[in-house]
Amino acid sequence: MAKRKAKACGGGRFKQRTLAQSSSSGGVAAGETRESSEERGGAGDAPEEVENRSGGEENVAGCSGAPPPRLSGVRSDSEPDPDSSSEWIPSESSRESSPDPWEPTEELRSKVPNTSRGRAPARGSSARRRPSLEVDAGVWGHGGSEPTKFPFVATPGPQNAAADLDSDQPVDFMELFLTDELLGHIASQTNLYARQFIQAHLPHSRERVWKPVNVPELKKYLGLSFLTGYIKKPSLSMYWSEDPMEAIAYFNNTMPRKRFKLIGKFLHFNDNASQDAGDKLYKVRPVLDFIISKFKELYQPHENICIDEGMLQWRGRLNFRVYNPQKPVKNGIKSYIVCDSQTGYCYNMLPYVGQPSPLPDIVFSLLDRLTEQGYTVFMDNFYNSVQLCEQLFKRKTNVCGTLRKNRGEPQIIREPSNTDLGEEGKVVQTNGRGLVLACQDERLVRRITTCHNDGMQRVEVWQKGQRDKVAQLKPGCVVEYNSCMNGVDKLDQNIAYYPFIRKTQNWTKKFVAYLFQICVYNAYVLFRSRNPGINKTHLEFMKDIARSWTEKGYVSHEEGEEMEVEDVLQIRSHRNTDPDDRLDGLMSRHKLEHLRATTKKAHPSRKCRVCARRGGRSETRMWCKACRIPLHAGECFTAYHTQKKYY
């Protein structure tokens, strides 16, 4: 009796699913369970879904999965899954109004013999597997023509100003991205914010010593910031320390510590007075748009490109911060990035700000003008679907990548049996434009490609328990995917070596520093492309930029001119300390000069440091240019540069 009841329940459930599928194209019964996390692999796998999904295949490019129940105990700031979250993918149409484009119509079904409508379920598995209504002889099949790869017609490499630049100086390539126009905008917005801050606070605020910053001084600030990327110290103040054990004279000689901190405090990128509440990236919008336009203008990627996510770590409060436990950086600001697979050059990026957007729109926005040129795009299963590949095929763009379950694939690919996989451990379906396959490696992985056949390649791989590599046969699309799906990883790896992002409570400064890090690496790619004979590492390239921007000494608020003596002494008087290099013994470097005339005094004078420390009040019109300390000529000058306790 129990056996009869189980059979009846299985048959009723099978009939109910068939009716549901007949009434809704591509629909799935509500009782069907979603694929496990092991089935979703790929280089950029999204975490398990944390919210229900409402919407049809139109929004998730051929997805026909049913919404799972909401999980309890999951953090509210978790990154949503595009297959399940209504916050990630908008729900604008029902499944009835937006059927799967790969789903055969009822008219086509009636013309297909019963034997070609898909595989019959195995014995005893009717309660566990759905009938394969999606597979159709006129759409998918084992035979037919193989996918055709579009030829690559673009000319890769540096373009426009980068192609015309004939230089072997790293700073010239860096200034292709961080131009004087961009730095001038940042300087003007920094000065504007400083005035707004001072007016809003007490009149006796210590920030009133602020002097306007200009482009040359901003370059000094950025050059010192680059140095902090590979000269590591626990705190920012330690770079100006006078302790002989940890002193770095270069920072003191380039810019006073208080000036550096003041610039960092007021660093700003857009006017708060005209803020657009609808743009969550308003505070960094001018810098972001300018830099991305330069990325696309100065370089043409090679044939193989990849799309993946990049993460900037941020643990503070931010309404579009994401949480992904499967990523090395679990909390932060996520950006969709398209990179050249060969060089890692960042061609385009799109920060995720929590607003829903269909995945095909994201992909086409990232590709921008790269379509219609025969590029091969490698994507993981977060983006891929049959419908998206069909759209890219129409734009003469090749696609290869992993595929999630219920993204428009045939039933035999969705749930292959051991019989389907056969001796080679794979099952292949093609429709002439695209090819989908399921192959058994350490786990079952689904692939989709519009530019490969189902041929196998012999590769050497490492296996657990083996001392040497073992030869294995893998599908050609799998081998090329593993080789080319690493462009974003190259970018992340190189900018992680020497990060000059400092701890801050302002996400805008950290995000712009992240953009500048990408600029440094992109400039390095252009430098190597234009100077193939120069073997310079990324670190040496970065050091040369910092040296070029800081070697001329301290400049201030007048257009490129040195700071007036009165202003320099005003800043140094807050410390009232002696420079560490006054006893370096290089007397040719320490020279006395007359104090320059200021706007207030034609013949300025200051207290001699030696006389003042000895209790006198004698003033002088001379100072040491290297130490920037007022001194009398003769005994005071000699004692100051030869005696540790000159007083």
XYZ file of C-alpha atoms in Angstrom:
647
model
C 0.000 0.000 0.000
C 2.807 2.422 0.896
C 4.518 1.624 -2.371
C 1.314 2.310 -4.335
C 0.856 5.662 -2.556
C 4.396 6.726 -3.370
C 3.882 5.872 -7.010
C 0.636 7.801 -7.136
C 2.249 10.845 -5.541
C 5.109 10.723 -8.030
C 2.746 10.515 -10.983
C 0.601 13.383 -9.724
C 3.621 15.564 -9.177
C 4.887 14.794 -12.706
C 1.513 15.734 -14.189
C 1.331 18.954 -12.194
C 4.751 20.081 -13.449
C 3.859 19.319 -17.048
C 0.753 21.477 -16.836
C 2.711 24.298 -15.254
C 5.279 24.170 -18.007
C 2.592 24.158 -20.707
C 0.977 27.286 -19.279
C 4.218 29.198 -18.667
C 7.078 29.026 -21.127
C 10.247 27.891 -19.414
C 8.552 27.746 -15.990
C 9.670 25.530 -13.129
C 7.506 23.988 -10.450
C 7.654 25.642 -7.079
C 8.754 22.436 -5.411
C 11.913 22.041 -7.442
C 15.063 22.590 -5.434
C 17.781 24.943 -6.615
C 21.228 23.727 -7.558
C 23.812 23.396 -4.831
C 26.787 25.680 -4.457
C 29.074 22.985 -5.858
C 27.301 23.120 -9.211
C 27.830 26.831 -9.669
C 31.665 26.962 -10.004
C 33.601 29.509 -11.963
C 36.233 32.149 -11.384
C 33.820 34.735 -10.039
C 31.069 32.692 -8.386
C 28.479 34.698 -6.549
C 27.500 33.562 -3.038
C 24.421 31.535 -2.349
C 21.297 33.537 -2.769
C 19.961 35.326 0.288
C 16.726 36.799 -1.043
C 13.800 35.630 -3.150
C 13.794 36.500 -6.814
C 10.749 37.894 -8.562
C 10.963 38.338 -12.297
C 11.180 36.454 -15.543
C 13.769 35.242 -17.967
C 13.928 38.667 -19.576
C 15.820 40.030 -16.607
C 18.193 37.113 -16.056
C 18.935 36.252 -19.647
C 17.134 32.969 -20.114
C 16.932 31.887 -16.477
C 13.935 29.708 -15.692
C 14.566 28.885 -12.039
C 11.872 29.101 -9.393
C 12.349 31.470 -6.438
C 13.711 29.679 -3.373
C 12.490 30.547 0.122
C 14.280 33.317 1.993
C 17.039 32.042 4.219
C 17.042 33.042 7.828
C 20.062 34.223 9.742
C 21.762 35.817 6.737
C 23.255 39.276 7.026
C 21.189 42.054 5.519
C 24.197 43.548 3.729
C 25.028 40.344 1.897
C 25.639 40.602 -1.816
C 22.482 39.446 -3.615
C 22.490 36.639 -6.122
C 21.308 37.607 -9.613
C 19.337 34.389 -9.847
C 17.289 35.059 -6.733
C 17.390 38.643 -5.541
C 14.717 41.107 -6.554
C 17.047 43.883 -5.432
C 19.713 42.761 -7.905
C 17.550 42.150 -10.972
C 14.384 44.224 -11.417
C 11.081 42.499 -11.948
C 9.318 44.313 -14.765
C 7.526 41.500 -16.552
C 5.973 38.154 -15.739
C 7.118 34.851 -17.137
C 4.007 34.687 -19.318
C 4.831 38.024 -20.939
C 8.559 37.315 -21.410
C 9.096 33.664 -22.353
C 12.518 32.137 -22.837
C 13.628 32.872 -26.434
C 15.028 29.342 -26.646
C 11.700 27.772 -25.600
C 9.920 26.068 -28.568
C 6.386 27.196 -29.289
C 3.362 24.919 -29.147
C 3.156 25.015 -32.947
C 6.742 23.770 -33.191
C 6.122 21.084 -30.568
C 3.249 19.663 -32.581
C 5.526 19.239 -35.619
C 8.246 17.372 -33.745
C 7.933 13.594 -33.345
C 7.542 12.313 -29.832
C 10.871 10.530 -30.048
C 12.761 13.801 -30.552
C 11.218 15.867 -27.802
C 13.870 14.930 -25.321
C 15.065 12.026 -23.275
C 12.618 10.007 -21.302
C 13.360 9.946 -17.596
C 15.167 6.925 -16.255
C 13.216 4.221 -14.514
C 12.117 5.251 -11.055
C 13.296 8.835 -11.481
C 10.031 10.459 -12.577
C 9.608 12.034 -9.151
C 13.141 13.447 -9.211
C 13.552 14.756 -12.771
C 11.453 16.970 -14.974
C 10.567 16.045 -18.544
C 12.812 17.786 -21.066
C 10.344 20.021 -22.878
C 13.031 22.578 -23.766
C 15.005 20.217 -26.027
C 13.805 20.332 -29.597
C 15.218 18.740 -32.733
C 14.835 22.007 -34.575
C 16.776 23.924 -31.916
C 19.263 21.733 -30.056
C 20.805 18.475 -31.118
C 23.984 16.406 -31.237
C 24.546 16.996 -34.930
C 24.320 20.071 -37.082
C 26.877 22.714 -37.915
C 29.481 23.715 -35.377
C 29.738 27.277 -34.009
C 31.636 29.707 -36.223
C 34.160 32.058 -34.645
C 34.042 35.663 -35.813
C 37.445 36.938 -37.015
C 39.220 39.549 -34.931
C 39.485 42.784 -36.926
C 40.710 45.391 -34.366
C 44.286 46.654 -33.974
C 45.366 46.099 -30.347
C 47.802 48.248 -28.414
C 48.214 51.926 -27.432
C 45.924 54.359 -29.224
C 45.687 58.131 -29.812
C 47.971 60.104 -27.455
C 49.557 56.922 -26.079
C 50.497 55.768 -29.584
C 52.018 59.187 -30.389
C 54.019 59.420 -27.161
C 57.709 58.746 -27.828
C 59.194 58.702 -24.352
C 60.965 56.382 -21.949
C 59.968 58.354 -18.840
C 57.279 56.643 -16.693
C 55.851 59.967 -15.516
C 54.897 60.868 -19.109
C 52.703 57.766 -19.345
C 51.219 58.376 -15.909
C 50.233 61.900 -16.871
C 48.221 60.518 -19.784
C 45.669 59.490 -17.147
C 46.285 61.973 -14.308
C 46.432 65.018 -16.547
C 46.840 68.606 -15.396
C 43.187 69.090 -16.295
C 42.060 66.395 -13.850
C 44.486 67.449 -11.108
C 43.451 71.070 -11.585
C 39.829 70.078 -11.010
C 40.792 68.199 -7.830
C 42.848 71.163 -6.601
C 39.993 73.635 -7.182
C 37.460 71.384 -5.445
C 39.879 70.862 -2.548
C 40.319 74.619 -2.119
C 36.552 75.138 -2.354
C 35.852 72.520 0.309
C 38.565 73.989 2.560
C 36.893 77.424 2.402
C 33.487 75.896 3.110
C 34.884 73.973 6.068
C 36.664 76.969 7.599
C 33.580 79.184 7.255
C 31.398 76.575 8.925
C 33.674 76.130 11.960
C 34.965 78.339 14.704
C 37.012 81.357 13.568
C 39.955 80.216 15.683
C 40.112 76.759 14.114
C 43.670 75.588 13.549
C 42.760 74.731 9.932
C 42.891 78.491 9.222
C 46.588 78.074 8.392
C 45.373 76.489 5.122
C 46.879 77.862 1.938
C 45.343 77.009 -1.454
C 46.812 73.947 -3.141
C 47.708 73.857 -6.829
C 48.663 71.198 -9.389
C 52.449 71.041 -8.704
C 51.869 70.718 -4.963
C 49.154 68.130 -5.525
C 51.664 66.094 -7.521
C 54.045 66.270 -4.570
C 51.256 64.997 -2.358
C 50.504 62.113 -4.729
C 54.201 61.305 -5.131
C 54.630 60.923 -1.359
C 51.440 58.857 -1.286
C 52.927 56.498 -3.881
C 56.022 56.116 -1.707
C 53.895 54.925 1.200
C 52.805 52.021 -1.031
C 56.131 50.208 -0.648
C 57.703 52.040 2.333
C 55.562 50.560 5.072
C 55.049 52.235 8.439
C 52.289 51.684 10.999
C 51.095 55.299 11.015
C 51.309 58.260 8.678
C 53.128 60.472 11.195
C 56.031 58.040 11.375
C 57.115 58.994 7.855
C 58.110 62.385 9.305
C 59.592 60.963 12.482
C 62.861 62.462 13.723
C 63.884 59.330 15.578
C 67.240 58.244 14.046
C 66.047 54.633 13.998
C 63.081 55.296 11.735
C 63.661 58.717 10.169
C 63.093 59.208 6.428
C 64.526 62.586 5.515
C 63.000 62.544 2.037
C 59.491 63.170 3.349
C 60.586 66.148 5.462
C 62.549 67.622 2.579
C 59.594 67.335 0.207
C 56.646 68.553 2.253
C 55.961 69.356 5.932
C 53.917 66.792 7.779
C 51.140 69.232 8.705
C 50.794 70.396 5.130
C 50.514 66.803 3.907
C 47.832 66.033 6.475
C 45.904 69.224 5.694
C 45.793 68.371 1.987
C 44.586 64.892 2.848
C 41.957 66.315 5.195
C 40.450 68.666 2.613
C 40.967 66.483 -0.463
C 37.714 66.712 -2.409
C 36.428 65.843 -5.876
C 33.020 67.471 -6.382
C 31.042 70.424 -5.014
C 28.771 69.511 -2.108
C 26.543 72.532 -2.769
C 25.128 71.059 -5.993
C 24.971 67.425 -4.916
C 22.650 65.119 -6.864
C 20.808 62.889 -4.404
C 19.998 60.384 -7.146
C 23.665 59.696 -7.954
C 25.330 57.662 -5.229
C 28.717 58.216 -6.858
C 28.250 61.984 -7.130
C 31.207 62.786 -4.862
C 33.616 60.923 -7.153
C 31.719 61.203 -10.447
C 34.010 63.722 -12.256
C 37.146 61.731 -11.450
C 35.536 58.374 -12.228
C 34.130 59.443 -15.596
C 37.339 61.190 -16.662
C 39.607 58.252 -15.784
C 37.355 55.647 -17.420
C 37.191 57.728 -20.598
C 41.006 57.750 -20.644
C 41.095 53.975 -20.117
C 39.016 53.446 -23.259
C 40.689 56.188 -25.291
C 44.332 55.213 -24.856
C 44.336 51.447 -25.405
C 42.729 48.783 -27.617
C 42.661 45.343 -25.918
C 43.883 42.169 -27.582
C 41.538 39.537 -28.968
C 40.705 37.810 -25.664
C 39.036 39.865 -22.923
C 37.347 38.834 -19.694
C 34.656 40.223 -17.419
C 34.839 39.744 -13.663
C 34.380 41.606 -10.381
C 36.900 43.663 -8.438
C 36.551 44.508 -4.747
C 37.799 47.514 -2.799
C 37.789 46.668 0.881
C 35.518 48.910 2.938
C 34.100 47.974 6.327
C 32.449 51.291 7.171
C 28.843 52.271 6.729
C 27.830 52.568 3.101
C 24.444 51.751 1.624
C 25.926 50.037 -1.428
C 28.603 48.052 0.358
C 28.382 44.354 -0.513
C 29.246 41.230 1.441
C 30.463 38.126 -0.348
C 31.882 35.372 1.891
C 33.355 33.535 -1.109
C 35.690 36.391 -2.077
C 39.127 37.138 -0.567
C 37.846 40.676 0.148
C 34.473 39.957 1.719
C 33.264 43.481 2.555
C 33.613 46.431 0.253
C 32.706 48.306 -2.907
C 32.284 45.998 -5.882
C 32.983 46.972 -9.465
C 32.320 45.083 -12.680
C 35.536 45.196 -14.706
C 36.515 44.204 -18.238
C 40.239 43.564 -18.771
C 42.608 42.495 -21.510
C 43.370 38.820 -20.803
C 46.921 39.142 -22.123
C 48.106 42.237 -20.221
C 45.524 42.795 -17.477
C 44.843 46.333 -18.748
C 41.592 47.671 -17.265
C 39.523 48.834 -20.229
C 36.276 49.694 -18.448
C 34.663 49.414 -15.023
C 31.193 49.883 -13.597
C 30.869 50.263 -9.795
C 27.894 48.494 -8.256
C 25.836 50.963 -6.204
C 22.964 48.704 -5.133
C 20.635 49.653 -7.964
C 19.019 46.778 -9.914
C 20.222 46.294 -13.452
C 19.806 43.358 -15.869
C 22.981 41.404 -16.391
C 22.926 41.780 -20.215
C 22.809 45.565 -19.774
C 25.869 45.372 -17.525
C 27.787 43.275 -20.045
C 26.990 45.531 -23.018
C 27.779 48.630 -20.967
C 31.209 47.204 -20.102
C 31.992 46.157 -23.662
C 30.998 49.581 -25.021
C 32.630 49.940 -28.473
C 34.326 46.495 -28.428
C 31.382 44.757 -30.089
C 31.267 44.122 -33.847
C 35.062 43.550 -33.878
C 35.339 39.806 -33.299
C 36.414 39.916 -29.657
C 36.188 36.741 -27.569
C 34.618 37.486 -24.185
C 35.279 35.103 -21.303
C 32.741 35.262 -18.469
C 31.893 33.068 -15.508
C 28.448 31.712 -14.730
C 27.427 34.872 -12.892
C 26.801 36.573 -16.251
C 26.448 33.809 -18.831
C 23.177 32.565 -20.283
C 21.944 31.237 -23.601
C 20.039 34.444 -24.302
C 23.059 36.683 -23.612
C 25.240 34.576 -25.912
C 22.607 34.887 -28.615
C 22.605 38.688 -28.247
C 26.402 38.862 -28.407
C 26.392 36.527 -31.411
C 24.242 39.044 -33.255
C 26.848 41.711 -32.423
C 29.683 39.585 -33.889
C 31.208 38.901 -30.481
C 32.412 35.451 -29.429
C 31.575 34.124 -25.960
C 33.030 31.387 -23.793
C 32.436 30.590 -20.144
C 30.746 28.535 -17.483
C 26.981 28.273 -17.288
C 24.632 28.067 -14.343
C 21.732 25.718 -14.182
C 18.419 26.966 -15.623
C 19.940 29.619 -17.889
C 18.184 28.429 -21.053
C 20.176 25.230 -21.656
C 18.573 21.946 -22.823
C 17.350 19.433 -20.267
C 20.084 16.932 -21.105
C 22.709 19.550 -20.187
C 20.812 20.667 -17.112
C 20.630 17.226 -15.512
C 22.821 14.740 -17.406
C 22.910 11.136 -16.290
C 25.960 8.879 -16.265
C 24.715 7.330 -19.481
C 24.573 10.757 -21.133
C 28.145 11.603 -20.094
C 29.535 8.392 -21.585
C 33.198 7.380 -21.550
C 34.530 10.888 -22.279
C 32.591 12.299 -19.344
C 30.781 14.948 -21.358
C 27.536 15.594 -23.203
C 27.310 18.217 -25.979
C 24.395 20.039 -27.583
C 24.574 22.599 -30.397
C 22.169 24.660 -32.451
C 24.580 26.034 -35.049
C 25.181 29.333 -33.256
C 26.171 28.137 -29.815
C 27.418 25.011 -28.120
C 26.620 23.916 -24.570
C 28.211 20.991 -22.808
C 28.282 19.364 -19.413
C 31.537 17.674 -18.452
C 32.507 15.702 -15.376
C 35.750 16.776 -13.753
C 36.011 16.857 -9.973
C 32.372 17.912 -10.206
C 29.847 18.494 -12.944
C 30.490 21.773 -14.778
C 28.393 23.284 -17.555
C 30.004 25.334 -20.305
C 28.707 27.500 -23.121
C 30.621 28.786 -26.141
C 29.921 30.309 -29.516
C 33.460 29.892 -30.904
C 34.620 26.340 -30.046
C 33.775 22.843 -31.161
C 33.533 19.819 -28.894
C 37.120 18.667 -29.547
C 39.339 17.500 -26.694
C 42.876 18.636 -25.855
C 45.563 16.880 -23.858
C 46.881 19.022 -20.979
C 49.222 18.427 -18.055
C 47.585 18.997 -14.660
C 48.537 18.496 -11.038
C 46.698 15.806 -9.137
C 46.607 15.096 -5.448
C 49.048 12.384 -4.451
C 51.110 12.667 -7.669
C 54.665 14.018 -7.750
C 54.498 14.999 -11.422
C 51.819 16.416 -13.641
C 49.357 13.965 -15.136
C 48.087 14.121 -18.718
C 44.340 14.599 -19.063
C 41.898 15.166 -21.895
C 39.799 18.305 -21.512
C 37.398 20.089 -23.882
C 39.100 22.805 -25.893
C 36.761 25.510 -24.568
C 37.670 24.537 -20.994
C 41.394 24.801 -21.697
C 41.080 28.248 -23.301
C 38.735 29.480 -20.562
C 41.250 28.526 -17.865
C 43.974 30.336 -19.818
C 42.112 33.578 -20.584
C 39.815 34.112 -17.589
C 42.580 35.805 -15.614
C 42.750 39.415 -16.816
C 41.035 40.921 -13.768
C 43.109 38.648 -11.525
C 46.293 40.083 -13.070
C 45.051 43.599 -12.364
C 44.094 42.812 -8.763
C 47.396 41.056 -8.163
C 49.536 43.949 -9.381
C 47.697 46.705 -7.543
C 47.759 44.632 -4.340
C 51.570 44.545 -4.225
C 52.110 48.234 -3.406
C 48.830 49.718 -2.136
C 49.037 53.385 -1.141
C 45.473 53.487 0.202
C 45.523 54.818 3.761
C 42.985 54.151 6.480
C 40.249 56.770 6.346
C 36.641 57.306 7.368
C 35.799 58.807 3.979
C 35.025 56.228 1.301
C 35.497 58.738 -1.527
C 39.220 59.193 -0.809
C 39.753 55.456 -0.665
C 37.845 54.860 -3.888
C 39.774 57.556 -5.784
C 43.044 56.109 -4.472
C 41.852 52.746 -5.850
C 41.284 54.400 -9.247
C 44.764 55.937 -9.106
C 46.256 52.508 -8.411
C 44.572 51.172 -11.549
C 45.934 54.200 -13.438
C 49.473 53.325 -12.336
C 49.135 49.771 -13.630
C 47.492 50.826 -16.909
C 50.272 53.375 -17.442
C 52.791 50.582 -16.823
C 51.117 48.458 -19.538
C 51.363 51.374 -21.984
C 54.997 51.995 -21.024
C 55.985 48.381 -21.687
C 54.107 48.353 -24.962
C 55.846 51.518 -26.205
C 59.283 50.578 -24.768
C 59.653 46.807 -25.198
C 63.429 47.015 -24.877
C 63.365 48.534 -21.364
C 63.115 45.888 -18.667
C 61.543 47.858 -15.810
C 59.474 46.276 -13.053
C 56.178 47.623 -11.776
C 57.897 48.771 -8.574
C 60.643 50.616 -10.445
C 58.013 52.236 -12.642
C 56.119 53.452 -9.584
C 59.305 54.759 -7.912
C 60.250 56.752 -10.999
C 56.841 58.456 -10.990
C 57.164 59.363 -7.307
C 60.686 60.694 -7.861
C 59.614 62.841 -10.808
C 56.804 64.436 -8.824
C 58.779 65.069 -5.632
C 62.410 65.736 -6.588
C 61.980 69.521 -7.108
C 61.264 70.254 -3.462
C 58.324 71.919 -1.831
C 56.073 74.151 -3.928
C 53.020 75.948 -2.719
C 49.960 77.978 -3.555
C 51.451 80.355 -6.116
C 51.366 78.869 -9.624
C 54.394 76.595 -9.576
C 56.539 79.009 -7.511
C 58.268 78.199 -4.257
C 56.422 79.028 -1.090
C 57.209 82.415 0.395
C 59.662 82.319 3.271
C 57.161 83.831 5.657
C 54.656 81.043 4.950
C 57.279 78.300 5.224
C 58.437 79.591 8.591
C 54.839 79.916 9.742
C 54.291 76.216 9.104
C 57.670 75.164 10.548
C 57.156 77.269 13.660
C 54.405 74.918 14.767
C 57.025 72.180 15.150
C 59.983 74.313 16.155
C 62.257 71.330 15.542
C 65.501 70.849 13.673
C 65.693 68.773 10.470
C 67.362 65.378 10.762
C 69.876 66.035 7.990
C 71.441 69.205 9.451
C 74.458 67.116 10.638
C 74.958 65.161 7.394
C 78.394 66.791 6.879
C 77.587 67.944 3.341
C 78.498 71.606 3.828
C 78.291 72.229 0.092
C 74.581 71.506 0.350
C 73.975 73.870 3.265
C 74.279 77.427 1.983
C 73.173 80.738 3.438
C 70.835 82.882 1.371
C 68.967 86.112 1.965
C 65.343 85.786 2.960
C 63.165 86.633 0.003
C 60.968 89.684 0.145
C 57.331 89.011 0.986
C 54.146 90.914 0.325
C 54.406 92.467 3.789
C 58.148 93.132 4.140
C 60.728 94.127 1.578
C 63.613 93.083 3.899
C 62.256 90.353 6.197
C 64.201 89.139 9.229
C 63.754 86.265 11.658
C 65.217 85.071 14.925
C 68.439 83.139 14.563
C 67.819 79.577 15.716
C 71.172 79.278 17.549
C 70.875 82.679 19.281
C 67.268 81.977 20.272
C 68.179 78.609 21.833
C 71.014 80.268 23.748
C 68.626 82.801 25.231
C 69.285 85.736 22.904
C 66.838 87.587 20.649
C 69.131 88.577 17.816
C 67.519 88.491 14.359
C 69.026 87.704 10.977
C 68.195 88.231 7.319
C 69.859 84.991 6.238
C 68.768 81.360 6.344
C 70.060 77.919 5.366
C 68.319 77.017 2.115
C 68.549 73.250 2.745
C 67.386 73.311 6.364
C 65.091 76.358 5.983
C 66.293 77.670 9.341
C 67.215 81.359 9.971
C 70.883 81.590 10.992
C 73.658 84.152 11.382
C 76.664 83.726 9.175
C 79.843 82.523 10.836
C 79.704 80.884 14.277
C 75.927 80.255 14.364
C 75.941 78.644 10.926
C 78.971 76.442 11.744
C 77.703 75.391 15.178
C 74.273 74.502 13.867
C 75.660 72.143 11.223
C 78.475 70.545 13.272
C 77.290 70.305 16.887
C 74.444 68.128 18.095
C 73.852 70.426 21.103
C 74.662 73.752 19.540
C 72.828 75.622 22.265
